[in-house]
Amino acid sequence: MRYFSVLGLALAIGLTGITGHVSSALAVDALSADTHLATTAGATFTAPKGWSVTSDPNKTVLHPPEGDSQLALLDVPAPDADAAVAAGWASYRADAHRPLKIATPQAPYNGWEERRVYTYETSPNEKAVVYALAWRAGQQWAVIIVEATRATFERRIAGFSLTIGSLRPKGYQREMFAEKKAHALDAERIALLKQFVRDAMDQFGIPGVGLSLIDGGKVVFESGLGVKTLGTPDPVDADTLFLAASNTKAMTTLLLAELVDQRKIRWDQPVTEVYPEFQLGNADTTRRVLVEHLVCACTGLPRQDFEWLFNFAKATPASSLALLGTMQPTSSFGEAYQYSNLMAAAAGYVATSVISPGRELGAAYDDAMRSRVFQPLGMMHTTFDFDAALSGNFANPHGSDVDGKTALAHMDSNYSVAPLRPAGGMWTSAHDLSNYLLMELSLGQLPDGRRLVSKEVLLERRKGQVQIGEDSVYGMGLIVNTQYGIPVVSHGGSLFGYKSDMIFLPDHGVGAVILTNADAGGYLTGLFRRRLLEVLFDGKPEAVEQAKAANLQRLANIAKRRERLVVPADAAEVGKLAARYTSPVLGELTVRVQDGATIFDFGKWRSSIASRKNDDGTISFILIDPTVNGFDFVVGERDGKRALIIRDAQHEYAFTESVPP
């Protein structure tokens, strides 16, 4: 759910049939399909459909359709990573003198024995993403340089992921599990997985985890590790509730699947036939959206999350649906992976408009999910009711403070998901979510032999609607990855202070749920998928080293970021601020001082701020409270008034000073 920086996505990519190399000076205007290519030294990769490729003996440069960004691949002989990157820049663009922000190591991966990532200083007003990767296999270095606008990088993230994720050394044979039988999750292997989780919790500062493991049609382990609240002894258990965020999406599409089974809707039915009020900012896209597209991340609508994250005080399910009518697609229908939480929310509300026509959408959705999904699955503690969740056995949210230490966070920001809860508002436990995975693994059948949904309708949700990377496709609230020659179905969840994942291997009857109560839990969930496969198939032992490298990178980036922050915010710069600002889209912002700290107050939530002088001379104010830290407000001017500018990757919003009448 939560908005993440495109640079964070870039670093995530860095962790993650073939023809000959592109001939000298070859230029491909626009590839008609994903195309297998190779660099001069024989490193293989896949160039995305719709991108253009130019090449000379020293480099291959890929250009997304927008033409304002590029990804360069260079083969460089060099004694070390620093020298390789320097030579790469000299060959790619000798006039580039971008100051280096930080260089950090990455774990070996995909045949590359040594890897390092370089991120460069950019000022917010540049709206740019610039980083480089240096990867070594044997004596040969591959250098990847990305120079992109933030808008194009987010819009084409799947293409960047495809190219970089598919880059492998010449002759490298991928690890495959297709011919292997999964080991049983016996006591020894369960212990290995538990130890991995405990070690990662210690490394990343994660207070609590809800964990369950499924094998052979039954839960073989479910429990909690750690505590619900940092500094208290209250332990997490299998029934402790966590905010599951986007893991809600698969539950919402399960409700749609039941309606398809009952012939009340069709997957290929235009949404406007089901819910005539449905409207996007583009009439053509509105007409083309079918029921199956509501949670496909394929319609061309961008994230645009700030409009519900900031301004939720008066939001309702109906107003959230209406907000879609103001949003324009930024890529063609079906062209690119673009994740939209508001579209996913629409899926739930469209479904309940069929079940309970005329009823208030939120209450109708809650009742439909309780009676048609949660109760049949035995998910007896799962709820969308914040008050009910917070009055019982629940885990509190945590995040990093400005110095990188784990701290208890406010719950306030998470209430922003309530108006669009079909996309991410579910409170659930390791025990309850395991019951859902058991149903997925039994292809729609419940433990008592009754059928919740038909096999055919259930499986439609797993069919790829749009490509995410080399081996991953997005279905309807589910991701299917075939990187290792077997389907691994999963989805993650991310809100303020909560990170989660659910995973199942349909061909092997194995599943897992991992729920965390810290932002750093996002590292654990991804790494746990790899460790699970290692334990099941005797895979290469990579996850432990990946965890160590990821944590070193995390801490180094926090420290580097901290160097440029003034905490508390510079008093002279704070003195230039207006007392109150208003955005017609994001609502109100009040500036106040409390206990020596300057606070940005948005009404329903707030945060202390730091200040930073950017390389271009502008001043930014940065939110620094746990879980909301990192939001960047740049001092500016709009129509002669003082303004604070905040941007997501593809949109800009101005808070302008409110002048009393």
XYZ file of C-alpha atoms in Angstrom:
661
model
C 0.000 0.000 0.000
C 2.476 2.596 1.135
C 4.255 4.841 -1.378
C 7.943 4.016 -1.770
C 10.684 6.044 -3.422
C 11.763 4.998 -6.864
C 15.335 4.874 -5.584
C 14.256 2.214 -3.113
C 12.851 0.238 -6.000
C 16.117 0.701 -7.890
C 18.109 -0.775 -5.038
C 15.663 -3.662 -4.782
C 16.203 -4.412 -8.447
C 19.937 -4.367 -7.903
C 19.488 -7.281 -5.486
C 17.649 -9.223 -7.925
C 16.871 -18.747 -24.848
C 19.671 -16.295 -25.962
C 21.075 -14.818 -29.122
C 24.409 -13.171 -29.869
C 25.346 -9.648 -28.806
C 24.024 -6.563 -30.565
C 26.198 -5.811 -33.548
C 28.284 -2.651 -33.686
C 26.317 0.588 -34.145
C 23.022 -1.317 -34.355
C 19.946 0.779 -33.567
C 16.530 -0.739 -32.982
C 13.791 1.888 -33.152
C 11.347 0.014 -30.948
C 11.474 -3.673 -30.102
C 8.314 -5.514 -31.077
C 8.768 -8.072 -28.279
C 10.976 -8.761 -25.284
C 14.293 -9.583 -26.926
C 17.198 -11.710 -25.680
C 20.508 -9.940 -26.280
C 24.061 -10.012 -25.028
C 26.781 -7.501 -24.307
C 30.136 -7.502 -26.103
C 31.617 -9.718 -23.379
C 28.708 -12.144 -23.643
C 26.688 -11.204 -20.562
C 23.076 -11.974 -21.461
C 19.991 -9.883 -20.760
C 16.466 -9.237 -21.999
C 15.511 -5.881 -23.504
C 11.848 -4.902 -22.994
C 9.224 -4.637 -25.674
C 8.719 -1.070 -26.844
C 12.196 0.063 -25.794
C 14.907 1.017 -28.280
C 18.469 -0.263 -28.188
C 21.653 1.346 -29.479
C 25.048 -0.281 -29.329
C 28.718 0.238 -30.137
C 31.712 -1.960 -29.267
C 31.910 -0.530 -25.734
C 28.336 -0.228 -24.560
C 24.671 -1.013 -25.067
C 22.139 1.669 -24.165
C 18.425 1.003 -23.706
C 15.849 3.781 -23.986
C 12.258 3.497 -22.709
C 9.533 4.888 -24.987
C 9.514 8.318 -23.315
C 13.048 9.038 -24.591
C 14.022 10.999 -21.459
C 15.798 8.161 -19.650
C 18.402 5.507 -20.338
C 19.913 2.326 -18.996
C 23.486 1.633 -20.104
C 25.259 -1.738 -19.983
C 29.030 -1.675 -20.273
C 31.726 -4.370 -20.171
C 34.741 -2.983 -18.339
C 38.145 -4.492 -17.525
C 39.118 -3.065 -14.138
C 40.932 -4.056 -10.927
C 37.959 -3.280 -8.663
C 34.389 -1.991 -8.570
C 35.318 1.668 -8.097
C 37.590 1.622 -11.114
C 34.956 -0.241 -13.141
C 32.288 2.366 -12.401
C 34.674 5.227 -13.183
C 35.545 3.617 -16.520
C 31.865 2.932 -17.167
C 30.901 6.577 -16.734
C 33.830 7.683 -18.898
C 32.662 5.435 -21.705
C 28.958 6.120 -21.306
C 29.027 9.883 -20.727
C 32.416 11.437 -20.114
C 30.927 14.839 -19.284
C 28.933 13.490 -16.327
C 30.207 14.718 -12.987
C 27.431 13.657 -10.681
C 28.613 13.686 -7.019
C 28.584 10.251 -5.425
C 26.263 9.917 -2.471
C 27.230 6.457 -1.246
C 28.599 3.135 -2.476
C 27.581 -0.052 -0.684
C 28.167 -3.781 -1.227
C 25.563 -6.259 -2.392
C 25.572 -10.017 -1.884
C 26.660 -12.320 -4.737
C 23.715 -13.235 -6.950
C 22.748 -14.690 -10.316
C 26.314 -15.740 -11.145
C 27.884 -12.422 -10.164
C 30.583 -13.045 -7.561
C 31.052 -9.470 -6.381
C 28.540 -6.630 -6.560
C 28.392 -2.997 -5.529
C 25.750 -0.275 -5.892
C 26.519 3.439 -6.313
C 23.859 6.087 -5.681
C 24.361 9.712 -6.670
C 23.222 12.996 -5.213
C 20.128 14.514 -6.793
C 18.093 17.500 -5.648
C 14.318 17.040 -5.400
C 13.627 19.614 -8.101
C 15.672 17.568 -10.579
C 13.076 14.784 -10.375
C 15.818 12.321 -11.281
C 16.973 8.804 -10.446
C 20.694 8.177 -10.929
C 22.570 5.082 -9.814
C 25.150 2.585 -11.034
C 25.884 -1.071 -10.379
C 29.225 -2.820 -10.722
C 29.029 -6.606 -10.923
C 31.955 -8.987 -11.385
C 32.139 -12.539 -12.701
C 35.670 -13.892 -12.893
C 37.857 -11.043 -14.146
C 35.093 -9.287 -16.060
C 33.068 -6.367 -14.721
C 29.617 -5.411 -15.946
C 28.607 -1.837 -15.189
C 24.963 -0.764 -15.285
C 24.183 2.960 -15.273
C 20.674 4.313 -14.876
C 19.861 7.955 -15.576
C 16.114 8.451 -15.533
C 13.390 10.888 -14.731
C 11.470 9.787 -11.670
C 8.249 9.689 -13.664
C 9.604 7.394 -16.353
C 11.431 5.219 -13.846
C 8.254 4.521 -11.903
C 6.172 4.113 -15.054
C 8.701 1.704 -16.602
C 9.878 -0.003 -13.417
C 8.975 -3.411 -14.857
C 11.209 -2.758 -17.881
C 14.153 -1.649 -15.762
C 13.585 -4.704 -13.564
C 13.423 -7.025 -16.568
C 16.723 -5.822 -18.023
C 18.724 -5.616 -14.822
C 17.213 -8.724 -13.252
C 17.979 -10.777 -16.366
C 21.625 -9.705 -16.695
C 23.788 -12.793 -16.160
C 27.411 -13.684 -16.930
C 28.217 -15.538 -20.114
C 27.542 -19.255 -19.748
C 25.838 -18.981 -16.365
C 23.300 -21.733 -15.720
C 20.340 -20.653 -13.655
C 19.413 -22.525 -10.506
C 16.242 -24.531 -11.125
C 13.988 -26.573 -8.832
C 11.600 -27.880 -11.490
C 12.819 -31.484 -11.287
C 13.135 -31.542 -7.517
C 10.689 -32.796 -4.915
C 10.282 -30.468 -1.982
C 11.518 -31.786 1.342
C 8.925 -32.132 4.055
C 8.889 -29.271 6.523
C 9.948 -31.446 9.432
C 11.190 -30.245 12.798
C 14.738 -29.720 11.536
C 13.717 -27.596 8.567
C 11.179 -25.634 10.584
C 13.965 -24.848 13.047
C 16.143 -23.542 10.199
C 13.403 -21.190 9.055
C 12.653 -19.985 12.571
C 16.330 -19.301 13.186
C 16.580 -17.325 9.960
C 13.623 -15.179 11.034
C 15.055 -14.637 14.526
C 18.457 -13.631 13.134
C 16.858 -11.207 10.678
C 14.721 -9.727 13.452
C 17.891 -9.032 15.440
C 19.724 -7.567 12.442
C 16.945 -5.301 11.216
C 15.446 -4.372 14.571
C 12.041 -5.987 14.063
C 10.197 -6.339 17.411
C 7.620 -8.973 16.444
C 6.682 -11.527 13.795
C 3.671 -13.749 13.265
C 4.771 -16.864 11.369
C 3.038 -19.917 10.003
C 4.139 -22.765 7.735
C 1.963 -25.147 5.725
C 2.909 -28.511 4.255
C 0.867 -31.407 2.968
C -2.490 -29.750 3.457
C -1.998 -28.784 7.080
C -0.347 -26.137 9.228
C 2.906 -27.587 10.549
C 3.942 -24.510 12.510
C 2.205 -21.360 13.701
C 3.369 -19.057 16.425
C 4.764 -15.665 17.184
C 8.334 -14.518 17.609
C 9.286 -11.425 19.559
C 6.952 -8.886 21.113
C 3.943 -6.795 20.168
C 5.490 -3.571 21.440
C 9.170 -2.701 21.756
C 10.294 -2.570 25.376
C 7.439 -4.690 26.714
C 7.330 -8.434 27.431
C 3.945 -9.043 25.754
C 4.716 -11.761 23.172
C 3.333 -12.171 19.681
C 1.353 -15.377 19.177
C -0.371 -17.068 16.249
C -3.562 -15.052 16.855
C -1.924 -11.626 17.169
C -3.399 -9.225 14.637
C -1.226 -7.258 12.207
C -2.337 -4.823 9.540
C -1.846 -6.967 6.430
C -2.086 -4.060 3.961
C -2.032 -5.207 0.317
C -2.457 -8.861 1.217
C -6.086 -7.766 1.418
C -6.237 -7.558 -2.389
C -6.284 -11.326 -2.923
C -9.132 -11.607 -0.434
C -11.073 -8.979 -2.357
C -10.598 -10.835 -5.640
C -11.749 -13.998 -3.872
C -15.040 -12.220 -3.194
C -15.226 -11.334 -6.890
C -14.532 -14.983 -7.737
C -17.549 -16.083 -5.688
C -19.743 -13.684 -7.647
C -18.361 -15.026 -10.919
C -19.214 -18.563 -9.772
C -22.734 -17.402 -8.968
C -22.999 -15.845 -12.466
C -23.697 -12.451 -10.974
C -20.690 -10.954 -12.781
C -18.161 -12.113 -15.388
C -14.409 -11.605 -15.386
C -14.676 -10.205 -18.924
C -17.624 -7.928 -18.163
C -17.173 -4.135 -18.505
C -17.180 -2.595 -15.044
C -19.620 0.095 -16.187
C -22.209 -2.644 -16.774
C -21.865 -3.754 -13.177
C -21.446 -0.314 -11.607
C -22.557 2.443 -14.020
C -21.095 5.176 -11.797
C -17.563 3.810 -12.301
C -15.430 6.456 -13.957
C -11.750 7.173 -14.552
C -10.265 10.444 -15.742
C -9.974 9.025 -19.241
C -13.178 7.950 -20.998
C -11.487 5.415 -23.273
C -9.788 3.668 -20.356
C -13.074 3.680 -18.435
C -14.799 1.825 -21.267
C -12.007 -0.749 -21.550
C -11.809 -1.725 -17.879
C -13.297 -5.164 -17.303
C -13.932 -6.742 -13.913
C -10.671 -8.696 -14.209
C -8.772 -5.423 -14.664
C -9.780 -3.838 -11.364
C -6.850 -5.435 -9.537
C -4.497 -6.095 -12.457
C -2.067 -3.135 -12.187
C -2.389 -3.007 -15.975
C -4.779 -0.148 -16.780
C -2.131 2.590 -17.000
C -3.263 4.383 -13.845
C -0.268 5.332 -11.663
C -0.033 4.956 -7.900
C -1.041 8.522 -6.989
C -1.156 7.479 -3.335
C -0.624 10.902 -1.776
C -4.209 11.852 -2.538
C -5.516 9.308 -0.049
C -2.535 9.165 2.320
C -2.709 12.860 3.171
C -6.328 13.845 2.815
C -8.332 11.100 4.505
C -10.031 13.022 7.316
C -13.341 13.285 5.458
C -12.826 10.486 2.935
C -15.400 7.740 2.452
C -15.576 4.708 0.176
C -17.818 6.718 -2.162
C -15.429 9.679 -2.284
C -12.505 7.298 -2.889
C -14.318 5.865 -5.901
C -15.090 9.386 -7.103
C -11.406 10.278 -6.815
C -10.682 7.776 -9.595
C -12.642 10.025 -11.923
C -9.966 12.698 -11.558
C -7.023 10.414 -12.362
C -5.416 10.092 -15.774
C -3.528 7.031 -17.054
C 0.145 7.683 -17.753
C 0.729 4.638 -19.942
C -1.447 2.829 -22.452
C -3.909 0.187 -21.334
C -2.061 -3.112 -20.786
C 1.313 -1.595 -21.691
C 3.051 -1.341 -18.341
C 2.821 -2.477 -14.734
C 1.445 0.424 -12.698
C 0.073 -0.305 -9.255
C -3.123 1.522 -8.236
C -4.547 1.100 -4.756
C -7.666 3.085 -5.605
C -8.457 0.719 -8.488
C -8.124 -2.246 -6.126
C -10.440 -0.534 -3.665
C -12.952 -0.107 -6.470
C -12.911 -3.887 -6.954
C -14.290 -4.475 -3.483
C -16.888 -1.764 -3.691
C -18.058 -2.828 -7.144
C -18.496 -6.370 -5.790
C -20.568 -5.232 -2.840
C -22.710 -2.988 -5.031
C -23.840 -6.255 -6.649
C -24.404 -8.005 -3.328
C -26.130 -5.126 -1.527
C -27.277 -2.545 -4.084
C -27.990 0.854 -2.603
C -26.273 0.165 0.691
C -23.335 2.257 1.975
C -20.286 0.759 0.281
C -18.010 0.387 3.295
C -20.506 -1.363 5.545
C -21.654 -3.560 2.659
C -18.075 -4.600 1.902
C -17.324 -5.367 5.550
C -20.408 -7.561 5.890
C -19.818 -9.352 2.586
C -16.219 -10.175 3.460
C -17.165 -11.374 6.927
C -20.015 -13.623 5.796
C -18.714 -14.801 2.410
C -14.940 -14.977 2.933
C -13.696 -14.784 6.509
C -16.290 -16.949 8.255
C -16.241 -19.796 5.703
C -12.451 -19.808 5.876
C -12.425 -19.845 9.682
C -10.692 -16.451 9.832
C -12.590 -15.622 12.993
C -10.366 -12.807 14.263
C -9.803 -11.071 10.918
C -11.495 -7.678 10.651
C -11.533 -4.258 9.001
C -12.624 -2.610 12.241
C -9.696 -0.639 13.681
C -11.402 -0.185 17.046
C -12.049 -3.912 17.393
C -8.496 -4.792 16.342
C -6.861 -2.264 18.667
C -8.900 -3.366 21.666
C -7.569 -6.920 21.590
C -4.510 -8.984 20.722
C -2.656 -6.790 18.217
C 0.917 -5.750 17.394
C 1.878 -2.080 17.476
C 3.654 -0.445 14.500
C 7.345 0.469 14.586
C 9.796 2.280 12.361
C 13.255 3.782 12.349
C 13.879 7.124 14.018
C 16.075 9.722 12.361
C 19.213 7.896 13.569
C 18.050 4.485 12.391
C 16.992 3.064 15.742
C 13.739 1.112 15.930
C 11.032 3.039 17.770
C 7.337 2.727 18.507
C 5.274 4.661 15.942
C 1.907 6.389 15.964
C -1.008 4.477 14.488
C -2.581 7.653 13.045
C -1.364 7.368 9.442
C -2.696 3.851 9.036
C -6.282 5.087 9.352
C -5.791 6.490 5.841
C -6.462 3.010 4.453
C -9.945 2.708 5.963
C -11.819 4.491 3.128
C -10.171 2.179 0.572
C -9.926 -0.933 2.725
C -10.525 -3.502 -0.063
C -7.012 -2.571 -1.212
C -5.299 -2.954 2.143
C -7.298 -2.508 5.349
C -7.397 -6.077 6.696
C -6.250 -6.881 10.226
C -5.340 -10.568 10.398
C -3.125 -13.112 12.127
C -0.726 -15.852 11.099
C -3.357 -18.422 12.058
C -6.189 -16.814 10.102
C -4.202 -16.088 6.968
C -2.975 -19.685 6.939
C -6.587 -20.801 6.551
C -6.802 -18.722 3.390
C -3.606 -20.300 1.989
C -4.919 -23.785 2.753
C -7.944 -22.989 0.592
C -5.697 -21.730 -2.245
C -3.620 -24.904 -2.077
C -6.774 -27.065 -2.123
C -7.994 -25.140 -5.196
C -11.077 -23.653 -3.584
C -12.102 -26.466 -1.267
C -12.683 -26.002 2.455
C -11.484 -28.467 5.129
C -14.973 -29.977 5.532
C -15.140 -30.813 1.823
C -17.400 -27.944 0.826
C -16.265 -25.749 -2.031
C -15.865 -22.006 -1.513
C -15.151 -21.300 -5.194
C -14.657 -23.439 -8.268
C -11.153 -24.415 -9.297
C -11.488 -22.727 -12.688
C -12.614 -19.381 -11.294
C -10.025 -19.457 -8.511
C -7.185 -20.060 -10.968
C -8.227 -17.145 -13.186
C -6.891 -14.893 -10.415
C -3.390 -16.331 -10.903
C -3.206 -15.700 -14.647
C -0.741 -12.976 -15.570
C -2.330 -9.678 -16.535
C 0.917 -7.716 -16.867
C 4.630 -8.476 -16.596
C 6.552 -7.228 -13.564
C 10.026 -8.528 -14.381
C 11.791 -11.365 -16.148
C 9.959 -14.180 -14.372
C 7.076 -12.439 -12.598
C 3.559 -11.530 -13.632
C 0.790 -9.761 -11.787
C -2.614 -11.421 -11.765
C -5.601 -10.295 -9.709
C -4.058 -9.374 -6.381
C -1.545 -12.219 -6.722
C 1.983 -12.380 -8.142
C 3.265 -15.520 -9.841
C 7.026 -15.975 -10.090
C 8.684 -18.769 -12.095
C 12.305 -17.760 -11.560
C 13.322 -21.239 -10.418
C 11.204 -23.202 -12.885
C 8.305 -23.672 -10.469
C 5.379 -21.336 -9.807
C 5.656 -19.409 -6.547
C 2.501 -17.425 -5.816
C 2.702 -14.548 -3.381
C 1.780 -11.026 -2.463
C 3.258 -8.544 -0.039
C 1.703 -5.922 2.168
C 3.082 -2.570 3.307
C 1.625 0.136 5.506
C 3.081 2.385 8.169
C 4.967 0.105 10.553
C 3.625 -3.145 9.080
C 5.172 -5.383 6.409
C 3.853 -8.812 5.476
C 4.013 -11.580 2.923
C 2.046 -14.690 2.035
C 3.602 -17.356 -0.170
C 2.452 -20.658 -1.569
C 3.884 -23.253 -3.944
C 0.835 -24.817 -5.624
C 2.767 -27.758 -7.113
C 4.255 -28.752 -3.762
C 1.493 -28.057 -1.239
C 3.669 -25.644 0.727
C 2.763 -22.203 2.052
C 3.936 -19.591 4.525
C 2.653 -16.441 6.221
C 4.947 -13.835 7.700
C 3.567 -10.713 9.408
C 5.831 -8.058 10.951
C 5.322 -4.928 13.022
C 8.179 -2.794 11.668
C 9.025 -1.022 8.442
C 12.302 -2.957 8.319
C 10.165 -6.087 8.077
C 10.072 -5.404 4.350
C 13.617 -6.722 4.139
C 12.729 -9.898 6.028
C 9.694 -10.798 3.951
C 11.572 -10.813 0.640
C 14.551 -12.643 2.070
C 12.317 -15.226 3.733
C 10.952 -16.312 0.341
C 14.457 -17.184 -0.775
C 15.301 -18.969 2.485
C 12.109 -21.039 2.258
C 13.105 -22.284 -1.207
C 16.631 -23.064 -0.023
C 15.280 -25.184 2.826
C 12.718 -26.951 0.645
C 14.985 -27.767 -2.309
C 18.538 -27.688 -0.909
C 19.099 -24.473 -2.839
C 22.298 -22.487 -2.813
C 22.664 -20.884 0.634
C 22.256 -17.243 -0.399
C 19.617 -15.739 1.887
C 21.812 -15.380 4.976
C 24.479 -13.414 3.099
C 21.820 -11.380 1.313
C 20.375 -10.418 4.697
C 23.766 -9.303 6.010
C 24.478 -7.237 2.903
C 21.002 -5.688 2.872
C 21.304 -4.633 6.505
C 24.748 -3.093 5.973
C 23.347 -1.213 2.997
C 20.324 -0.085 5.024
C 22.417 1.235 7.911
C 24.907 2.948 5.620
C 22.140 4.743 3.748
C 20.489 5.886 6.981
C 23.819 7.234 8.252
C 24.572 9.012 4.983
C 21.118 10.573 4.894
C 21.487 11.694 8.512
C 24.690 13.617 7.704
C 22.769 16.212 5.702
C 19.817 16.638 8.036
C 19.600 19.444 10.584
C 17.707 18.179 13.636
C 15.815 20.026 15.007
C 15.115 21.880 11.783
C 17.181 25.016 11.201
C 15.457 27.782 13.160
C 16.263 30.464 10.597
C 14.671 28.422 7.795
C 11.678 27.521 9.942
C 11.216 31.222 10.640
C 10.606 31.822 6.936
C 7.643 29.431 6.863
C 4.011 30.460 6.955
C 1.933 29.234 9.880
C -0.592 27.451 7.710
C -0.686 26.002 4.199
C -3.439 24.513 2.064
C -3.466 22.165 -0.901
C -6.687 21.792 -2.878
C -5.888 18.089 -3.257
C -3.958 17.077 -0.130
C -5.667 19.233 2.495
C -4.181 21.419 5.210
C -0.732 21.672 6.781
C -0.119 23.582 9.993
C 3.385 24.485 11.169
C 3.891 24.595 14.919
C 6.679 24.276 17.475
C 6.391 21.799 20.310
C 9.068 20.984 22.906
C 11.773 22.512 20.742
C 10.802 20.568 17.607
C 9.004 21.900 14.551
C 5.911 19.875 13.645
C 4.088 19.544 10.345
C 0.494 18.803 11.341
C -1.905 17.445 8.704
C -4.900 17.222 11.025
C -5.315 13.466 11.420
C -1.563 12.838 11.605
C 1.652 14.768 12.151
C 5.447 14.496 12.282
C 8.531 16.300 13.507
C 10.704 17.672 10.726
C 14.367 18.141 9.883
C 15.768 20.577 7.338
C 18.267 19.983 4.557
C 20.053 22.217 2.083
C 19.991 20.570 -1.334
C 22.797 20.715 -3.871
C 20.874 23.190 -6.021
C 20.547 25.601 -3.080
C 16.922 24.835 -2.299
C 15.741 23.978 1.192
C 13.784 20.845 2.036
C 11.891 19.988 5.163
C 11.839 16.239 5.804
C 9.416 14.300 7.994
C 11.454 12.283 10.507
C 9.020 10.487 12.831
C 9.095 6.675 12.614
C 7.184 5.157 9.661
C 6.439 8.535 8.006
C 10.066 9.609 7.729
C 11.366 10.568 4.334
C 8.503 12.662 2.934
C 10.279 15.655 1.362
C 8.746 19.159 1.199
C 10.721 21.639 -0.912
C 10.421 25.337 -0.162
C 9.119 27.234 -3.176
C 6.638 29.788 -4.412
C 3.321 29.554 -6.231
C 1.419 32.589 -7.529
C 3.436 34.923 -5.340
C 2.751 32.948 -2.186
C 5.053 30.854 -0.055
C 4.690 27.185 -0.878
C 5.847 23.743 0.170
C 6.132 21.322 -2.750
C 5.860 17.554 -2.372
C 6.106 15.078 -5.224
C 5.481 11.452 -5.865
C 7.225 10.026 -8.891
C 4.692 11.290 -11.429
C 2.809 14.119 -9.710
C 3.540 17.390 -7.960
C 1.450 18.964 -5.199
C 1.786 22.449 -3.760
C 0.770 23.496 -0.287
C 0.468 27.296 -0.501
C 0.280 29.643 2.443
C -3.184 30.415 3.725
C -3.589 34.157 4.135
C -6.203 35.198 6.722
C -9.064 37.240 5.233
